[in-house]
Amino acid sequence: MNKRLQTAWNWAYGEYQNLSGLMAVSWDKCVRSHLYRSPAVLSIQETLAYIVENKCSVSRFGDGEIKLVAGQSLAFQPYSRALQEGLESVLTCPVDNLLVCIPGIFGDMSYLIPDARKHWERHLARFRKDWIHYTSSGAVLFGNAFMTRCYQMMQDKQASTAYFRTLKQIWEYRDVLLVEGAESRLGVGNDLFDGVSSLRRILAPNADAFSLYDRILAEVESCASPSCLILIALGPTATILAFDLARKGYQALDIGHVDIEYEWFLMGAEHKMPVRGKHVNEAGGSPKDSIGDERYFSEIVCNITA
């Protein structure tokens, strides 16, 4: 009997949660979306073309970053006041030649697959006020944070071919310094960075990278030449790091999950899935496979996790 009651309770609670979520989404769509002026966000292709043409730096904001700004922790990045203040600065303190990118979710979302639309609709129902608060007094025009999330969520998977082609143009023939999580292994096993002139890597922690922020920034400045391109895949830490490096005159791009998206693109994956030998926090966590890629190990110039 207790088991039946528990099952009934779980069902009822689940239905209540779904109904509450739907009501919140409806209220946000029908009322709040008309009360606030939404930020203007470039399309993915416009964002990529702008970066190629202007050789600018990029800081990206997603749902995780705005949650941290709102005072919440993430599974792999605990909240801290210093982290919150750093993210707030990115949104409110313009930097020359830095494009701040936010999700393209404030207008028509029909270009996203249904599951992605549902996720972002519920996200907006909860965080629209935070987005509006921090974007209303900042940049007039924002880039699209989905520039590196340009496959799995997209309704038109064919368009991803052009997105990745343009992405590769950003670092083509450049000397690249890549700052990444210790098990991320961007570009290993695929041709994402085959067009670069050279590639060096700084490894940082997969989780709570911001706790070592000052050391990471110092190591990047020690290893980076004025003309090199700095690519960063380090969660919310990357958002702030790209901002600080841009202020110092470097070109630095927060490229997030681009390698995993590219892997899924190459696989033709229809849903998020583990990638052998790589850390995928959204699907499978840390890799169990070691890698024997000598080229990868030769590219590592600093391991902050050791």
C-alpha positions as semicolon CSV with decimal commas, in nm:
position;residue;x (nm);y (nm);z (nm)
1;M;0,000;0,000;0,000
2;N;0,280;0,237;0,091
3;K;0,445;0,169;-0,243
4;R;0,120;0,248;-0,426
5;L;0,079;0,570;-0,232
6;Q;0,437;0,668;-0,307
7;T;0,385;0,600;-0,678
8;A;0,065;0,804;-0,678
9;W;0,234;1,087;-0,491
10;N;0,529;1,092;-0,733
11;W;0,290;1,101;-1,029
12;A;0,082;1,380;-0,878
13;Y;0,388;1,584;-0,787
14;G;0,530;1,540;-1,136
15;E;0,202;1,655;-1,291
16;Y;0,195;1,954;-1,056
17;Q;0,551;2,048;-1,155
18;N;0,466;2,020;-1,524
19;L;0,152;2,230;-1,481
20;S;0,340;2,491;-1,278
21;G;0,610;2,507;-1,544
22;L;0,356;2,546;-1,824
23;M;0,173;2,820;-1,637
24;A;0,499;3,006;-1,572
25;V;0,598;2,979;-1,939
26;S;0,254;3,101;-2,053
27;W;0,266;3,397;-1,814
28;D;0,615;3,487;-1,933
29;K;0,520;3,464;-2,301
30;C;0,187;3,642;-2,277
31;V;0,266;3,909;-2,021
32;R;0,627;3,962;-1,916
33;S;0,776;3,936;-2,265
34;H;0,565;4,242;-2,359
35;L;0,651;4,440;-2,048
36;Y;1,028;4,440;-2,103
37;R;1,234;4,546;-2,402
38;S;1,430;4,242;-2,513
39;P;1,798;4,272;-2,607
40;A;1,891;4,262;-2,976
41;V;2,090;3,949;-3,059
42;L;2,268;3,873;-3,385
43;S;2,205;3,545;-3,564
44;I;2,469;3,272;-3,535
45;Q;2,605;3,336;-3,884
46;E;2,607;3,713;-3,830
47;T;2,797;3,662;-3,505
48;L;3,060;3,441;-3,667
49;A;3,101;3,675;-3,963
50;Y;3,145;3,971;-3,726
51;I;3,422;3,791;-3,536
52;V;3,604;3,694;-3,856
53;E;3,583;4,048;-3,996
54;N;3,672;4,236;-3,678
55;K;3,912;3,986;-3,514
56;C;3,742;4,067;-3,185
57;S;3,740;3,892;-2,850
58;V;3,430;3,707;-2,729
59;S;3,272;3,649;-2,388
60;R;2,971;3,416;-2,385
61;F;2,681;3,400;-2,141
62;G;2,451;3,099;-2,115
63;D;2,201;2,970;-1,863
64;G;2,480;2,875;-1,623
65;E;2,637;3,219;-1,617
66;I;2,309;3,400;-1,552
67;K;2,231;3,154;-1,270
68;L;2,564;3,243;-1,109
69;V;2,486;3,613;-1,150
70;A;2,154;3,543;-0,975
71;G;2,342;3,383;-0,683
72;Q;2,305;3,013;-0,765
73;S;2,576;2,747;-0,788
74;L;2,632;2,508;-1,076
75;A;2,722;2,140;-1,049
76;F;3,079;2,206;-1,167
77;Q;3,119;2,566;-1,053
78;P;3,022;2,681;-0,701
79;Y;2,890;3,034;-0,658
80;S;3,117;3,297;-0,510
81;R;3,075;3,671;-0,476
82;A;3,396;3,731;-0,674
83;L;3,267;3,514;-0,960
84;Q;2,932;3,693;-0,956
85;E;3,099;4,035;-0,965
86;G;3,326;3,927;-1,250
87;L;3,031;3,812;-1,460
88;E;2,839;4,130;-1,383
89;S;3,137;4,334;-1,506
90;V;3,137;4,153;-1,840
91;L;2,773;4,252;-1,895
92;T;2,793;4,609;-1,767
93;C;3,144;4,736;-1,847
94;P;3,198;4,759;-2,226
95;V;3,546;4,676;-2,357
96;D;3,676;4,783;-2,697
97;N;3,677;4,499;-2,949
98;L;3,497;4,257;-2,716
99;L;3,170;4,105;-2,838
100;V;2,950;3,990;-2,552
101;C;2,730;3,699;-2,660
102;I;2,403;3,591;-2,501
103;P;2,153;3,322;-2,605
104;G;1,930;3,394;-2,903
105;I;1,613;3,322;-2,707
106;F;1,435;3,656;-2,685
107;G;1,243;3,628;-3,010
108;D;1,136;3,346;-3,238
109;M;1,286;3,016;-3,120
110;S;1,150;2,801;-3,400
111;Y;1,508;2,740;-3,518
112;L;1,565;2,525;-3,208
113;I;1,453;2,163;-3,166
114;P;1,145;2,114;-2,939
115;D;1,342;1,997;-2,632
116;A;1,573;2,297;-2,656
117;R;1,281;2,538;-2,698
118;K;1,115;2,388;-2,391
119;H;1,434;2,427;-2,189
120;W;1,487;2,790;-2,286
121;E;1,121;2,883;-2,244
122;R;1,128;2,754;-1,888
123;H;1,461;2,924;-1,833
124;L;1,319;3,258;-1,948
125;A;1,013;3,214;-1,727
126;R;1,251;3,208;-1,433
127;F;1,537;3,438;-1,537
128;R;1,397;3,690;-1,786
129;K;1,414;3,971;-1,529
130;D;1,781;3,896;-1,464
131;W;1,863;3,900;-1,836
132;I;1,678;4,227;-1,890
133;H;1,833;4,388;-1,583
134;Y;2,189;4,318;-1,697
135;T;2,147;4,377;-2,071
136;S;1,934;4,691;-2,076
137;S;2,222;4,925;-1,988
138;G;2,506;4,739;-2,160
139;A;2,591;4,683;-2,525
140;V;2,331;4,789;-2,779
141;L;2,384;4,471;-2,981
142;F;2,486;4,128;-2,858
143;G;2,638;3,836;-3,038
144;N;2,471;3,495;-3,026
145;A;2,611;3,263;-2,759
146;F;2,491;2,966;-2,965
147;M;2,780;3,036;-3,204
148;T;2,958;2,743;-3,040
149;R;2,637;2,549;-2,967
150;C;2,555;2,534;-3,334
151;Y;2,456;2,173;-3,395
152;Q;2,273;1,970;-3,133
153;M;1,999;2,226;-3,055
154;M;1,949;2,334;-3,414
155;Q;1,638;2,236;-3,607
156;D;1,824;2,275;-3,937
157;K;2,126;2,049;-3,898
158;Q;2,241;2,128;-4,254
159;A;2,317;2,487;-4,151
160;S;2,576;2,357;-3,904
161;T;2,814;2,279;-4,190
162;A;2,841;2,650;-4,271
163;Y;2,868;2,745;-3,903
164;F;3,168;2,518;-3,844
165;R;3,331;2,629;-4,169
166;T;3,314;2,991;-4,054
167;L;3,430;2,901;-3,703
168;K;3,744;2,743;-3,843
169;Q;3,818;3,066;-4,030
170;I;3,856;3,246;-3,696
171;W;4,171;3,051;-3,606
172;E;4,293;2,956;-3,953
173;Y;4,668;3,031;-3,995
174;R;4,685;3,167;-3,639
175;D;4,919;3,078;-3,354
176;V;4,672;2,950;-3,095
177;L;4,698;2,922;-2,718
178;L;4,418;2,697;-2,594
179;V;4,305;2,711;-2,231
180;E;4,086;2,412;-2,148
181;G;3,971;2,170;-1,881
182;A;4,218;1,892;-1,810
183;E;4,008;1,622;-1,976
184;S;3,839;1,831;-2,246
185;R;4,101;1,755;-2,515
186;L;3,963;1,996;-2,773
187;G;4,044;1,901;-3,129
188;V;4,193;1,563;-3,037
189;G;4,068;1,299;-3,281
190;N;3,910;1,549;-3,521
191;D;4,017;1,822;-3,765
192;L;3,877;2,122;-3,575
193;F;4,218;2,291;-3,543
194;D;4,395;2,146;-3,846
195;G;4,416;2,492;-4,007
196;V;4,611;2,665;-3,728
197;S;4,977;2,761;-3,764
198;S;5,060;2,630;-3,416
199;L;4,874;2,510;-3,109
200;R;4,976;2,516;-2,743
201;R;4,764;2,411;-2,447
202;I;4,720;2,521;-2,087
203;L;4,528;2,266;-1,880
204;A;4,309;2,381;-1,590
205;P;4,063;2,202;-1,357
206;N;3,742;2,059;-1,504
207;A;3,550;2,175;-1,194
208;D;3,570;2,502;-0,999
209;A;3,833;2,649;-1,231
210;F;3,752;2,994;-1,093
211;S;3,913;2,902;-0,760
212;L;4,249;2,919;-0,945
213;Y;4,159;3,221;-1,156
214;D;4,456;3,441;-1,069
215;R;4,701;3,161;-1,143
216;I;4,530;3,076;-1,472
217;L;4,537;3,441;-1,583
218;A;4,905;3,473;-1,489
219;E;5,000;3,156;-1,679
220;V;4,809;3,271;-1,988
221;E;4,988;3,606;-1,987
222;S;5,320;3,427;-1,940
223;C;5,260;3,197;-2,237
224;A;5,074;3,428;-2,477
225;S;5,242;3,643;-2,739
226;P;5,073;3,972;-2,836
227;S;4,973;3,832;-3,177
228;C;4,848;3,489;-3,076
229;L;4,482;3,393;-3,056
230;I;4,369;3,272;-2,714
231;L;4,084;3,020;-2,715
232;I;3,923;2,933;-2,382
233;A;3,695;2,641;-2,294
234;L;3,657;2,666;-1,918
235;G;3,292;2,723;-1,824
236;P;3,201;3,055;-1,659
237;T;3,570;3,118;-1,589
238;A;3,620;3,157;-1,965
239;T;3,361;3,435;-1,979
240;I;3,559;3,648;-1,734
241;L;3,902;3,542;-1,860
242;A;3,823;3,651;-2,218
243;F;3,699;3,984;-2,080
244;D;4,013;4,047;-1,873
245;L;4,246;3,943;-2,156
246;A;4,061;4,170;-2,402
247;R;4,115;4,461;-2,163
248;K;4,488;4,382;-2,174
249;G;4,493;4,393;-2,554
250;Y;4,480;4,022;-2,642
251;Q;4,229;3,858;-2,874
252;A;4,062;3,595;-2,658
253;L;3,753;3,389;-2,738
254;D;3,535;3,190;-2,500
255;I;3,456;2,889;-2,722
256;G;3,276;2,669;-2,469
257;H;3,148;2,334;-2,595
258;V;3,251;2,386;-2,958
259;D;3,461;2,067;-2,975
260;I;3,183;1,847;-2,833
261;E;2,930;2,006;-3,069
262;Y;3,170;1,937;-3,356
263;E;3,208;1,575;-3,245
264;W;2,829;1,534;-3,238
265;F;2,811;1,700;-3,580
266;L;3,064;1,454;-3,723
267;M;2,873;1,162;-3,568
268;G;2,537;1,288;-3,691
269;A;2,422;1,249;-3,329
270;E;2,053;1,316;-3,268
271;H;2,094;1,370;-2,893
272;K;2,367;1,452;-2,643
273;M;2,594;1,154;-2,593
274;P;2,935;1,066;-2,446
275;V;3,242;1,119;-2,660
276;R;3,520;0,869;-2,616
277;G;3,824;1,009;-2,438
278;K;3,668;1,350;-2,361
279;H;3,499;1,512;-2,064
280;V;3,133;1,580;-2,145
281;N;2,965;1,716;-1,832
282;E;2,625;1,711;-2,005
283;A;2,646;1,348;-2,115
284;G;2,863;1,101;-1,934
285;G;3,100;1,313;-1,729
286;S;3,471;1,234;-1,722
287;P;3,628;0,999;-1,977
288;K;3,734;0,650;-1,871
289;D;3,962;0,614;-2,173
290;S;4,321;0,731;-2,172
291;I;4,466;0,871;-2,492
292;G;4,794;0,794;-2,662
293;D;4,812;1,102;-2,881
294;E;5,175;1,215;-2,853
295;R;5,100;1,533;-3,045
296;Y;4,843;1,631;-2,781
297;F;5,091;1,582;-2,496
298;S;5,359;1,777;-2,683
299;E;5,121;2,074;-2,709
300;I;5,077;2,107;-2,330
301;V;5,288;2,397;-2,203
302;C;5,134;2,424;-1,856
303;N;4,925;2,194;-1,637
304;I;4,768;2,390;-1,354
305;T;4,594;2,078;-1,220
306;A;4,919;1,895;-1,145
